PDB file of C-alpha atoms in Angstrom:
ATOM      1  CA  MET L  27     131.413 108.291 101.176  1.00 48.00           C
ATOM      2  CA  GLU L  28     130.589 111.960 100.560  1.00 53.00           C
ATOM      3  CA  PHE L  29     126.944 112.884 100.030  1.00 53.00           C
ATOM      4  CA  ASP L  30     125.848 115.891  98.068  1.00 46.00           C
ATOM      5  CA  ARG L  31     122.879 116.124 100.417  1.00 56.00           C
ATOM      6  CA  LEU L  32     122.007 114.934 103.892  1.00 90.00           C
ATOM      7  CA  ARG L  33     118.228 114.995 103.448  1.00 94.00           C
ATOM      8  CA  PHE L  34     116.591 111.732 102.428  1.00 95.00           C
ATOM      9  CA  ALA L  35     113.058 110.673 101.547  1.00 96.00           C
ATOM     10  CA  SER L  36     111.459 107.961 103.654  1.00 98.00           C
ATOM     11  CA  PRO L  37     108.587 106.504 101.590  1.00 98.00           C
ATOM     12  CA  ALA L  38     105.271 105.110 102.789  1.00 98.00           C
ATOM     13  CA  LYS L  39     104.000 101.722 101.690  1.00 98.00           C
ATOM     14  CA  VAL L  40     100.648 100.138 101.101  1.00 98.00           C
ATOM     15  CA  ASN L  41      99.674  96.478 101.272  1.00 96.00           C
ATOM     16  CA  PHE L  42      98.044  95.001  98.179  1.00 95.00           C
ATOM     17  CA  GLY L  43      96.282  92.202  99.987  1.00 92.00           C
ATOM     18  CA  LEU L  44      97.161  90.693 103.378  1.00 92.00           C
ATOM     19  CA  ARG L  45      96.466  87.060 104.189  1.00 90.00           C
ATOM     20  CA  ILE L  46      96.710  85.559 107.673  1.00 88.00           C
ATOM     21  CA  LEU L  47      98.022  82.009 107.513  1.00 85.00           C
ATOM     22  CA  GLY L  48      97.892  81.255 111.242  1.00 81.00           C
ATOM     23  CA  LYS L  49      99.606  81.984 114.541  1.00 82.00           C
ATOM     24  CA  ARG L  50     103.307  81.234 114.869  1.00 84.00           C
ATOM     25  CA  PRO L  51     104.990  79.711 117.945  1.00 86.00           C
ATOM     26  CA  ASP L  52     106.680  83.061 118.635  1.00 84.00           C
ATOM     27  CA  GLY L  53     103.314  84.788 118.950  1.00 77.00           C
ATOM     28  CA  TYR L  54     103.382  86.578 115.605  1.00 82.00           C
ATOM     29  CA  HIS L  55     100.993  85.813 112.778  1.00 83.00           C
ATOM     30  CA  ALA L  56     102.274  84.167 109.612  1.00 86.00           C
ATOM     31  CA  ILE L  57     101.234  86.350 106.692  1.00 89.00           C
ATOM     32  CA  GLU L  58     101.405  86.789 102.942  1.00 92.00           C
ATOM     33  CA  THR L  59     101.234  90.284 101.494  1.00 94.00           C
ATOM     34  CA  ILE L  60     102.475  92.484  98.700  1.00 95.00           C
ATOM     35  CA  PHE L  61     104.346  95.598  99.893  1.00 96.00           C
ATOM     36  CA  GLN L  62     104.424  98.588  97.550  1.00 97.00           C
ATOM     37  CA  MET L  63     106.261 101.890  98.139  1.00 97.00           C
ATOM     38  CA  LEU L  64     104.602 105.235  97.386  1.00 98.00           C
ATOM     39  CA  ASP L  65     105.834 108.705  96.527  1.00 98.00           C
ATOM     40  CA  LEU L  66     104.286 109.899  99.825  1.00 98.00           C
ATOM     41  CA  CYS L  67     107.331 110.403 102.062  1.00 98.00           C
ATOM     42  CA  ASP L  68     108.604 111.590 105.385  1.00 98.00           C
ATOM     43  CA  TRP L  69     111.935 113.422 105.194  1.00 97.00           C
ATOM     44  CA  LEU L  70     114.986 112.775 107.373  1.00 97.00           C
ATOM     45  CA  THR L  71     117.890 115.227 107.698  1.00 96.00           C
ATOM     46  CA  PHE L  72     121.193 114.044 109.206  1.00 96.00           C
ATOM     47  CA  ARG L  73     123.909 116.093 110.893  1.00 94.00           C
ATOM     48  CA  PRO L  74     126.812 113.914 112.065  1.00 91.00           C
ATOM     49  CA  HIS L  75     129.001 114.922 115.006  1.00 91.00           C
ATOM     50  CA  ARG L  76     131.674 113.415 117.198  1.00 89.00           C
ATOM     51  CA  ALA L  77     129.890 113.687 120.532  1.00 88.00           C
ATOM     52  CA  GLY L  78     128.541 110.137 120.261  1.00 88.00           C
ATOM     53  CA  GLY L  79     124.908 110.773 121.094  1.00 93.00           C
ATOM     54  CA  VAL L  80     121.803 110.359 118.978  1.00 97.00           C
ATOM     55  CA  ARG L  81     119.359 113.276 119.094  1.00 96.00           C
ATOM     56  CA  LEU L  82     116.029 113.481 117.266  1.00 97.00           C
ATOM     57  CA  THR L  83     113.771 116.438 116.631  1.00 96.00           C
ATOM     58  CA  CYS L  84     110.433 116.138 114.860  1.00 95.00           C
ATOM     59  CA  SER L  85     108.021 118.440 113.047  1.00 87.00           C
ATOM     60  CA  THR L  86     105.017 116.723 114.639  1.00 88.00           C
ATOM     61  CA  PRO L  87     104.188 118.024 118.146  1.00 88.00           C
ATOM     62  CA  GLY L  88     103.841 115.280 120.723  1.00 85.00           C
ATOM     63  CA  LEU L  89     105.671 112.553 118.776  1.00 91.00           C
ATOM     64  CA  ALA L  90     108.208 110.866 121.054  1.00 93.00           C
ATOM     65  CA  THR L  91     111.792 111.711 120.226  1.00 95.00           C
ATOM     66  CA  ASP L  92     113.445 109.506 122.833  1.00 95.00           C
ATOM     67  CA  ALA L  93     114.629 105.889 122.585  1.00 94.00           C
ATOM     68  CA  SER L  94     111.026 104.731 122.044  1.00 95.00           C
ATOM     69  CA  ASN L  95     111.127 106.227 118.526  1.00 97.00           C
ATOM     70  CA  LEU L  96     112.261 103.828 115.813  1.00 97.00           C
ATOM     71  CA  VAL L  97     114.569 106.475 114.379  1.00 98.00           C
ATOM     72  CA  VAL L  98     116.581 106.629 117.611  1.00 98.00           C
ATOM     73  CA  ARG L  99     116.391 102.876 118.124  1.00 98.00           C
ATOM     74  CA  ALA L 100     117.748 102.200 114.673  1.00 98.00           C
ATOM     75  CA  ALA L 101     120.661 104.619 115.078  1.00 98.00           C
ATOM     76  CA  LYS L 102     121.598 103.199 118.473  1.00 97.00           C
ATOM     77  CA  LEU L 103     121.269  99.633 117.273  1.00 98.00           C
ATOM     78  CA  LEU L 104     123.745 100.305 114.469  1.00 97.00           C
ATOM     79  CA  GLN L 105     126.057 102.121 116.872  1.00 97.00           C
ATOM     80  CA  ASP L 106     126.062  99.141 119.245  1.00 96.00           C
ATOM     81  CA  GLU L 107     126.408  96.506 116.545  1.00 96.00           C
ATOM     82  CA  MET L 108     129.300  98.221 114.767  1.00 96.00           C
ATOM     83  CA  HIS L 109     130.907  99.878 117.863  1.00 95.00           C
ATOM     84  CA  VAL L 110     130.462 103.366 116.437  1.00 95.00           C
ATOM     85  CA  ARG L 111     131.782 106.300 118.476  1.00 93.00           C
ATOM     86  CA  GLN L 112     130.325 109.015 116.256  1.00 94.00           C
ATOM     87  CA  GLY L 113     126.901 110.531 116.871  1.00 95.00           C
ATOM     88  CA  VAL L 114     124.214 112.222 114.843  1.00 96.00           C
ATOM     89  CA  ASP L 115     121.431 114.765 115.056  1.00 95.00           C
ATOM     90  CA  ILE L 116     118.369 113.756 113.037  1.00 96.00           C
ATOM     91  CA  THR L 117     115.406 115.900 112.066  1.00 96.00           C
ATOM     92  CA  LEU L 118     112.196 114.131 111.059  1.00 97.00           C
ATOM     93  CA  ASP L 119     109.706 115.975 108.866  1.00 97.00           C
ATOM     94  CA  LYS L 120     106.625 113.822 109.301  1.00 96.00           C
ATOM     95  CA  ARG L 121     104.223 113.641 106.335  1.00 96.00           C
ATOM     96  CA  ILE L 122     102.993 110.043 106.629  1.00 97.00           C
ATOM     97  CA  PRO L 123     100.031 109.533 109.023  1.00 96.00           C
ATOM     98  CA  ILE L 124     101.203 107.957 112.265  1.00 95.00           C
ATOM     99  CA  ALA L 125      99.962 104.409 112.992  1.00 94.00           C
ATOM    100  CA  GLY L 126      98.030 104.529 109.724  1.00 96.00           C
ATOM    101  CA  GLY L 127      99.008 101.160 108.233  1.00 96.00           C
ATOM    102  CA  LEU L 128     101.492 102.894 105.926  1.00 98.00           C
ATOM    103  CA  GLY L 129     104.753 101.838 107.549  1.00 97.00           C
ATOM    104  CA  GLY L 130     106.048 105.347 108.262  1.00 97.00           C
ATOM    105  CA  GLY L 131     108.024 104.448 111.369  1.00 97.00           C
ATOM    106  CA  SER L 132     109.462 101.318 109.772  1.00 97.00           C
ATOM    107  CA  SER L 133     110.491 103.298 106.721  1.00 98.00           C
ATOM    108  CA  ASN L 134     112.192 105.883 108.920  1.00 98.00           C
ATOM    109  CA  ALA L 135     114.163 103.137 110.718  1.00 98.00           C
ATOM    110  CA  ALA L 136     115.331 101.566 107.443  1.00 98.00           C
ATOM    111  CA  VAL L 137     116.482 104.900 106.004  1.00 98.00           C
ATOM    112  CA  VAL L 138     118.414 105.592 109.211  1.00 98.00           C
ATOM    113  CA  LEU L 139     120.222 102.237 108.893  1.00 97.00           C
ATOM    114  CA  LEU L 140     121.062 102.863 105.242  1.00 96.00           C
ATOM    115  CA  VAL L 141     122.208 106.454 105.653  1.00 96.00           C
ATOM    116  CA  LEU L 142     124.242 106.016 108.834  1.00 96.00           C
ATOM    117  CA  ASN L 143     125.933 102.923 107.430  1.00 95.00           C
ATOM    118  CA  ARG L 144     127.441 105.241 104.813  1.00 93.00           C
ATOM    119  CA  LEU L 145     127.638 108.452 106.841  1.00 93.00           C
ATOM    120  CA  TRP L 146     129.548 106.787 109.656  1.00 94.00           C
ATOM    121  CA  ASN L 147     131.603 104.693 107.184  1.00 92.00           C
ATOM    122  CA  VAL L 148     131.004 101.519 109.159  1.00 93.00           C
ATOM    123  CA  HIS L 149     130.620  99.238 106.105  1.00 92.00           C
ATOM    124  CA  CYS L 150     128.000  97.062 107.742  1.00 93.00           C
ATOM    125  CA  PRO L 151     127.297  94.056 105.469  1.00 92.00           C
ATOM    126  CA  ILE L 152     123.846  94.110 103.870  1.00 90.00           C
ATOM    127  CA  THR L 153     123.008  90.785 105.525  1.00 93.00           C
ATOM    128  CA  THR L 154     123.688  92.372 108.926  1.00 95.00           C
ATOM    129  CA  LEU L 155     121.598  95.409 108.010  1.00 96.00           C
ATOM    130  CA  TYR L 156     118.676  93.142 107.185  1.00 95.00           C
ATOM    131  CA  ALA L 157     119.139  91.305 110.509  1.00 96.00           C
ATOM    132  CA  LEU L 158     119.142  94.630 112.397  1.00 97.00           C
ATOM    133  CA  ALA L 159     116.091  95.781 110.465  1.00 97.00           C
ATOM    134  CA  GLY L 160     114.252  92.596 111.430  1.00 95.00           C
ATOM    135  CA  GLN L 161     114.960  93.316 115.106  1.00 96.00           C
ATOM    136  CA  LEU L 162     113.289  96.719 114.738  1.00 97.00           C
ATOM    137  CA  GLY L 163     110.064  95.541 113.098  1.00 94.00           C
ATOM    138  CA  SER L 164     108.531  93.002 110.751  1.00 92.00           C
ATOM    139  CA  ASP L 165     108.281  95.331 107.746  1.00 94.00           C
ATOM    140  CA  VAL L 166     111.521  97.310 108.308  1.00 97.00           C
ATOM    141  CA  PRO L 167     113.579  94.955 106.049  1.00 97.00           C
ATOM    142  CA  PHE L 168     111.315  95.744 103.097  1.00 96.00           C
ATOM    143  CA  PHE L 169     112.236  99.425 103.256  1.00 97.00           C
ATOM    144  CA  LEU L 170     115.943  98.681 102.821  1.00 96.00           C
ATOM    145  CA  ASN L 171     115.284  98.127  99.120  1.00 93.00           C
ATOM    146  CA  GLY L 172     111.807  97.996  97.545  1.00 87.00           C
ATOM    147  CA  PRO L 173     109.873  99.276  95.709  1.00 95.00           C
ATOM    148  CA  THR L 174     107.724  96.113  95.470  1.00 95.00           C
ATOM    149  CA  ALA L 175     108.042  92.763  97.223  1.00 95.00           C
ATOM    150  CA  LEU L 176     106.097  89.661  98.138  1.00 94.00           C
ATOM    151  CA  ALA L 177     106.395  89.277 101.915  1.00 93.00           C
ATOM    152  CA  GLU L 178     105.937  86.154 103.972  1.00 92.00           C
ATOM    153  CA  GLY L 179     106.791  84.923 107.476  1.00 89.00           C
ATOM    154  CA  ARG L 180     105.842  87.791 109.768  1.00 88.00           C
ATOM    155  CA  GLY L 181     106.600  90.173 106.885  1.00 89.00           C
ATOM    156  CA  GLU L 182     110.372  89.953 106.932  1.00 88.00           C
ATOM    157  CA  VAL L 183     110.808  87.104 104.409  1.00 90.00           C
ATOM    158  CA  LEU L 184     110.951  88.969 101.118  1.00 92.00           C
ATOM    159  CA  SER L 185     110.822  87.807  97.515  1.00 90.00           C
ATOM    160  CA  SER L 186     111.781  90.468  95.007  1.00 83.00           C
ATOM    161  CA  THR L 187     109.500  91.025  92.083  1.00 86.00           C
ATOM    162  CA  SER L 188     109.717  93.167  88.990  1.00 82.00           C
ATOM    163  CA  ALA L 189     108.409  96.671  89.521  1.00 79.00           C
ATOM    164  CA  LEU L 190     104.762  97.306  88.802  1.00 88.00           C
ATOM    165  CA  PRO L 191     103.658  99.953  86.336  1.00 92.00           C
ATOM    166  CA  PRO L 192     102.890 103.202  88.146  1.00 96.00           C
ATOM    167  CA  LEU L 193      99.470 103.267  89.796  1.00 96.00           C
ATOM    168  CA  ARG L 194      97.726 106.473  90.843  1.00 97.00           C
ATOM    169  CA  GLY L 195      95.369 106.913  93.732  1.00 98.00           C
ATOM    170  CA  LEU L 196      94.231 108.596  96.895  1.00 98.00           C
ATOM    171  CA  LEU L 197      94.728 107.739 100.541  1.00 98.00           C
ATOM    172  CA  LEU L 198      92.143 108.697 103.114  1.00 98.00           C
ATOM    173  CA  ASN L 199      93.045 108.802 106.802  1.00 97.00           C
ATOM    174  CA  PRO L 200      90.375 109.496 109.450  1.00 96.00           C
ATOM    175  CA  GLY L 201      92.742 111.317 111.799  1.00 94.00           C
ATOM    176  CA  PHE L 202      93.542 108.588 114.299  1.00 95.00           C
ATOM    177  CA  GLY L 203      95.921 105.651 114.436  1.00 95.00           C
ATOM    178  CA  ILE L 204      95.501 101.961 115.075  1.00 95.00           C
ATOM    179  CA  SER L 205      97.946  99.656 116.816  1.00 93.00           C
ATOM    180  CA  ALA L 206      99.024  96.832 114.540  1.00 91.00           C
ATOM    181  CA  GLY L 207      99.113  94.517 117.538  1.00 90.00           C
ATOM    182  CA  TRP L 208      95.487  95.311 118.337  1.00 94.00           C
ATOM    183  CA  ALA L 209      94.440  94.818 114.699  1.00 93.00           C
ATOM    184  CA  TYR L 210      96.052  91.383 114.570  1.00 90.00           C
ATOM    185  CA  SER L 211      94.359  90.451 117.872  1.00 89.00           C
ATOM    186  CA  GLN L 212      90.963  91.049 116.210  1.00 89.00           C
ATOM    187  CA  CYS L 213      91.632  88.526 113.455  1.00 82.00           C
ATOM    188  CA  GLY L 214      89.853  85.240 113.739  1.00 68.00           C
ATOM    189  CA  GLY L 215      92.765  83.119 112.616  1.00 60.00           C
ATOM    190  CA  HIS L 216      93.303  81.613 109.174  1.00 58.00           C
ATOM    191  CA  SER L 217      92.793  83.500 105.956  1.00 59.00           C
ATOM    192  CA  SER L 218      89.299  84.080 104.622  1.00 59.00           C
ATOM    193  CA  ALA L 219      90.841  84.876 101.251  1.00 57.00           C
ATOM    194  CA  THR L 220      90.279  82.889  98.109  1.00 54.00           C
ATOM    195  CA  ALA L 221      92.630  80.059  97.314  1.00 62.00           C
ATOM    196  CA  ARG L 222      94.184  82.132  94.534  1.00 66.00           C
ATOM    197  CA  PRO L 223      97.878  82.819  95.181  1.00 76.00           C
ATOM    198  CA  LEU L 224      99.171  86.374  95.521  1.00 85.00           C
ATOM    199  CA  SER L 225     100.824  85.928  92.150  1.00 86.00           C
ATOM    200  CA  ILE L 226      97.318  86.515  90.745  1.00 90.00           C
ATOM    201  CA  VAL L 227      97.203  89.867  92.574  1.00 92.00           C
ATOM    202  CA  LEU L 228     100.590  90.774  91.084  1.00 91.00           C
ATOM    203  CA  GLN L 229      99.359  89.790  87.624  1.00 92.00           C
ATOM    204  CA  ALA L 230      96.258  91.923  88.026  1.00 93.00           C
ATOM    205  CA  LEU L 231      98.311  94.881  89.272  1.00 93.00           C
ATOM    206  CA  ARG L 232     100.670  94.634  86.283  1.00 92.00           C
ATOM    207  CA  GLN L 233      97.734  94.473  83.880  1.00 92.00           C
ATOM    208  CA  GLN L 234      95.749  97.047  85.858  1.00 92.00           C
ATOM    209  CA  ASP L 235      92.869  94.584  85.800  1.00 94.00           C
ATOM    210  CA  PHE L 236      90.814  96.096  88.601  1.00 93.00           C
ATOM    211  CA  ALA L 237      87.975  93.591  88.291  1.00 92.00           C
ATOM    212  CA  LEU L 238      90.374  90.726  88.947  1.00 92.00           C
ATOM    213  CA  LEU L 239      91.976  92.706  91.774  1.00 91.00           C
ATOM    214  CA  ALA L 240      88.636  93.255  93.468  1.00 89.00           C
ATOM    215  CA  GLU L 241      88.090  89.518  93.417  1.00 87.00           C
ATOM    216  CA  ALA L 242      91.552  88.374  94.490  1.00 89.00           C
ATOM    217  CA  MET L 243      92.869  91.135  96.813  1.00 91.00           C
ATOM    218  CA  VAL L 244      91.716  90.493 100.400  1.00 90.00           C
ATOM    219  CA  ASN L 245      92.942  91.976 103.667  1.00 92.00           C
ATOM    220  CA  ASP L 246      92.115  89.541 106.482  1.00 91.00           C
ATOM    221  CA  LEU L 247      92.618  92.245 109.106  1.00 93.00           C
ATOM    222  CA  GLU L 248      89.870  94.430 107.697  1.00 93.00           C
ATOM    223  CA  PRO L 249      86.709  92.772 109.089  1.00 92.00           C
ATOM    224  CA  GLY L 250      87.917  92.932 112.659  1.00 91.00           C
ATOM    225  CA  VAL L 251      89.101  96.524 112.332  1.00 94.00           C
ATOM    226  CA  VAL L 252      85.968  97.746 110.566  1.00 95.00           C
ATOM    227  CA  ALA L 253      83.776  96.197 113.279  1.00 94.00           C
ATOM    228  CA  THR L 254      85.249  98.736 115.698  1.00 96.00           C
ATOM    229  CA  TYR L 255      85.923 101.554 113.216  1.00 97.00           C
ATOM    230  CA  PRO L 256      83.082 101.688 110.642  1.00 97.00           C
ATOM    231  CA  VAL L 257      84.524 104.917 109.252  1.00 97.00           C
ATOM    232  CA  ILE L 258      86.832 102.673 107.220  1.00 97.00           C
ATOM    233  CA  GLY L 259      83.839 101.415 105.272  1.00 96.00           C
ATOM    234  CA  GLU L 260      82.576 104.972 104.893  1.00 97.00           C
ATOM    235  CA  MET L 261      85.897 106.052 103.369  1.00 97.00           C
ATOM    236  CA  ARG L 262      85.849 103.172 100.920  1.00 97.00           C
ATOM    237  CA  ASP L 263      82.307 104.086  99.898  1.00 97.00           C
ATOM    238  CA  ALA L 264      83.329 107.719  99.380  1.00 97.00           C
ATOM    239  CA  LEU L 265      86.231 106.757  97.120  1.00 97.00           C
ATOM    240  CA  ARG L 266      84.067 104.411  95.065  1.00 97.00           C
ATOM    241  CA  ALA L 267      81.425 107.121  94.666  1.00 97.00           C
ATOM    242  CA  LEU L 268      84.073 109.412  93.209  1.00 97.00           C
ATOM    243  CA  GLY L 269      85.245 106.896  90.619  1.00 97.00           C
ATOM    244  CA  ALA L 270      87.869 104.750  92.301  1.00 97.00           C
ATOM    245  CA  SER L 271      88.297 101.535  90.340  1.00 96.00           C
ATOM    246  CA  LEU L 272      89.406  99.672  93.488  1.00 95.00           C
ATOM    247  CA  THR L 273      89.486 100.459  97.209  1.00 97.00           C
ATOM    248  CA  PHE L 274      91.398  98.746 100.004  1.00 97.00           C
ATOM    249  CA  MET L 275      92.462  99.123 103.635  1.00 97.00           C
ATOM    250  CA  SER L 276      96.257  99.224 103.908  1.00 96.00           C
ATOM    251  CA  GLY L 277      97.917  96.930 106.446  1.00 94.00           C
ATOM    252  CA  SER L 278      96.350  97.222 109.879  1.00 94.00           C
ATOM    253  CA  GLY L 279      94.489 100.418 108.922  1.00 96.00           C
ATOM    254  CA  PRO L 280      92.849 102.789 109.369  1.00 97.00           C
ATOM    255  CA  THR L 281      94.128 104.341 106.128  1.00 98.00           C
ATOM    256  CA  VAL L 282      92.105 103.433 103.043  1.00 98.00           C
ATOM    257  CA  GLY L 283      93.392 103.646  99.482  1.00 98.00           C
ATOM    258  CA  GLY L 284      91.662 103.984  96.150  1.00 98.00           C
ATOM    259  CA  LEU L 285      93.153 103.351  92.715  1.00 97.00           C
ATOM    260  CA  PHE L 286      92.066 105.531  89.792  1.00 97.00           C
ATOM    261  CA  THR L 287      92.627 105.250  86.047  1.00 94.00           C
ATOM    262  CA  SER L 288      93.979 108.775  85.448  1.00 94.00           C
ATOM    263  CA  ALA L 289      95.692 111.707  87.160  1.00 96.00           C
ATOM    264  CA  SER L 290      92.681 113.951  86.349  1.00 97.00           C
ATOM    265  CA  SER L 291      90.277 111.634  88.156  1.00 97.00           C
ATOM    266  CA  VAL L 292      92.588 111.552  91.172  1.00 97.00           C
ATOM    267  CA  GLU L 293      92.697 115.351  91.267  1.00 97.00           C
ATOM    268  CA  ALA L 294      88.922 115.688  90.864  1.00 97.00           C
ATOM    269  CA  ALA L 295      88.324 113.272  93.751  1.00 97.00           C
ATOM    270  CA  ARG L 296      90.950 115.027  95.890  1.00 97.00           C
ATOM    271  CA  VAL L 297      89.271 118.403  95.420  1.00 96.00           C
ATOM    272  CA  THR L 298      85.796 117.036  96.188  1.00 96.00           C
ATOM    273  CA  LEU L 299      86.900 115.158  99.292  1.00 96.00           C
ATOM    274  CA  GLY L 300      88.871 118.180 100.500  1.00 90.00           C
ATOM    275  CA  LYS L 301      85.671 120.189 100.477  1.00 89.00           C
ATOM    276  CA  GLN L 302      83.290 117.580 101.836  1.00 81.00           C
ATOM    277  CA  SER L 303      85.162 115.710 104.567  1.00 84.00           C
ATOM    278  CA  ALA L 304      87.435 116.195 107.552  1.00 89.00           C
ATOM    279  CA  TRP L 305      89.585 113.237 106.524  1.00 96.00           C
ATOM    280  CA  THR L 306      93.208 113.691 105.526  1.00 97.00           C
ATOM    281  CA  VAL L 307      93.358 113.290 101.729  1.00 97.00           C
ATOM    282  CA  LEU L 308      96.714 112.272 100.211  1.00 98.00           C
ATOM    283  CA  PRO L 309      97.297 111.626  96.495  1.00 98.00           C
ATOM    284  CA  PHE L 310      99.969 109.067  95.615  1.00 98.00           C
ATOM    285  CA  VAL L 311     101.784 107.389  92.781  1.00 98.00           C
ATOM    286  CA  THR L 312     103.437 104.013  93.337  1.00 97.00           C
ATOM    287  CA  LEU L 313     107.227 103.935  92.969  1.00 97.00           C
ATOM    288  CA  VAL L 314     108.791 101.930  90.153  1.00 95.00           C
ATOM    289  CA  GLU L 315     112.368 101.872  91.484  1.00 93.00           C
ATOM    290  CA  SER L 316     114.193 101.798  94.787  1.00 90.00           C
ATOM    291  CA  PRO L 317     114.178 105.289  96.342  1.00 89.00           C
ATOM    292  CA  HIS L 318     117.871 105.232  97.338  1.00 86.00           C
ATOM    293  CA  PRO L 319     120.009 103.262  94.893  1.00 83.00           C
ATOM    294  CA  GLU L 320     123.028 105.319  96.027  1.00 80.00           C
ATOM    295  CA  LEU L 321     122.805 103.689  99.446  1.00 84.00           C
ATOM    296  CA  GLN L 322     122.653 100.085  98.229  1.00 75.00           C
ATOM    297  CA  GLY L 323     125.595  97.714  98.344  1.00 62.00           C
TER     298      GLY L 323
END
């Protein structure tokens, strides 16, 4: 397949609710969550070659570019699985906060699998791609399609859902990352959420019923994370004070999101926070379609 470009967006995600259902025999936690892609993206540029190696360069100083990076791991995993002799140079332009609960690394890995499957012409079946994605991380399979999904298991069991209407908001990141493993270790066990199913959260998101969302959308990781990092509560308070209709911690944190009713209110809050705080302020709009339909199938 010939591409008219070799630069691809790698979108962030947020979690609309995250319920812990208990500890699994394999050591992971069983969860329920709603994954939603955003227009906030990293960018990956691919340059194939015949040398066979995988080389990564990154715009962010200090970010590992060796086999510990999910970009390199994904490329090598596909090479090994499909016995690929070609290689690739990949450049990562990092825009998504690292270890921020936004799935940046997982998104990067999924885009690498999708792009190299076509670029190397290996014709890896989609079921195999999903299996490889699951080996790389619990939420990597979601990023193979999107833009919205109900996730269960450890996050890899996905149920597609109709796209939500676009939602606008702001993300606040305090400038440090949190290990997802550590965040899960702080959780007391079973969900403290209401008995309402996540279908109620989806209904509220579709109707943009923020009062219902505030009642039904719970992240069970948040209490344990906030106990150590109270700045998360401070960021939520700041968003509410500037008119956010709903605030939430995404995934394992520490990034906090706020949903607003209009683009003008998002911009006003962005300007104010940019002047008053040292936090990273990132406006977003939720995606309503898969970011790379040309790579599907």
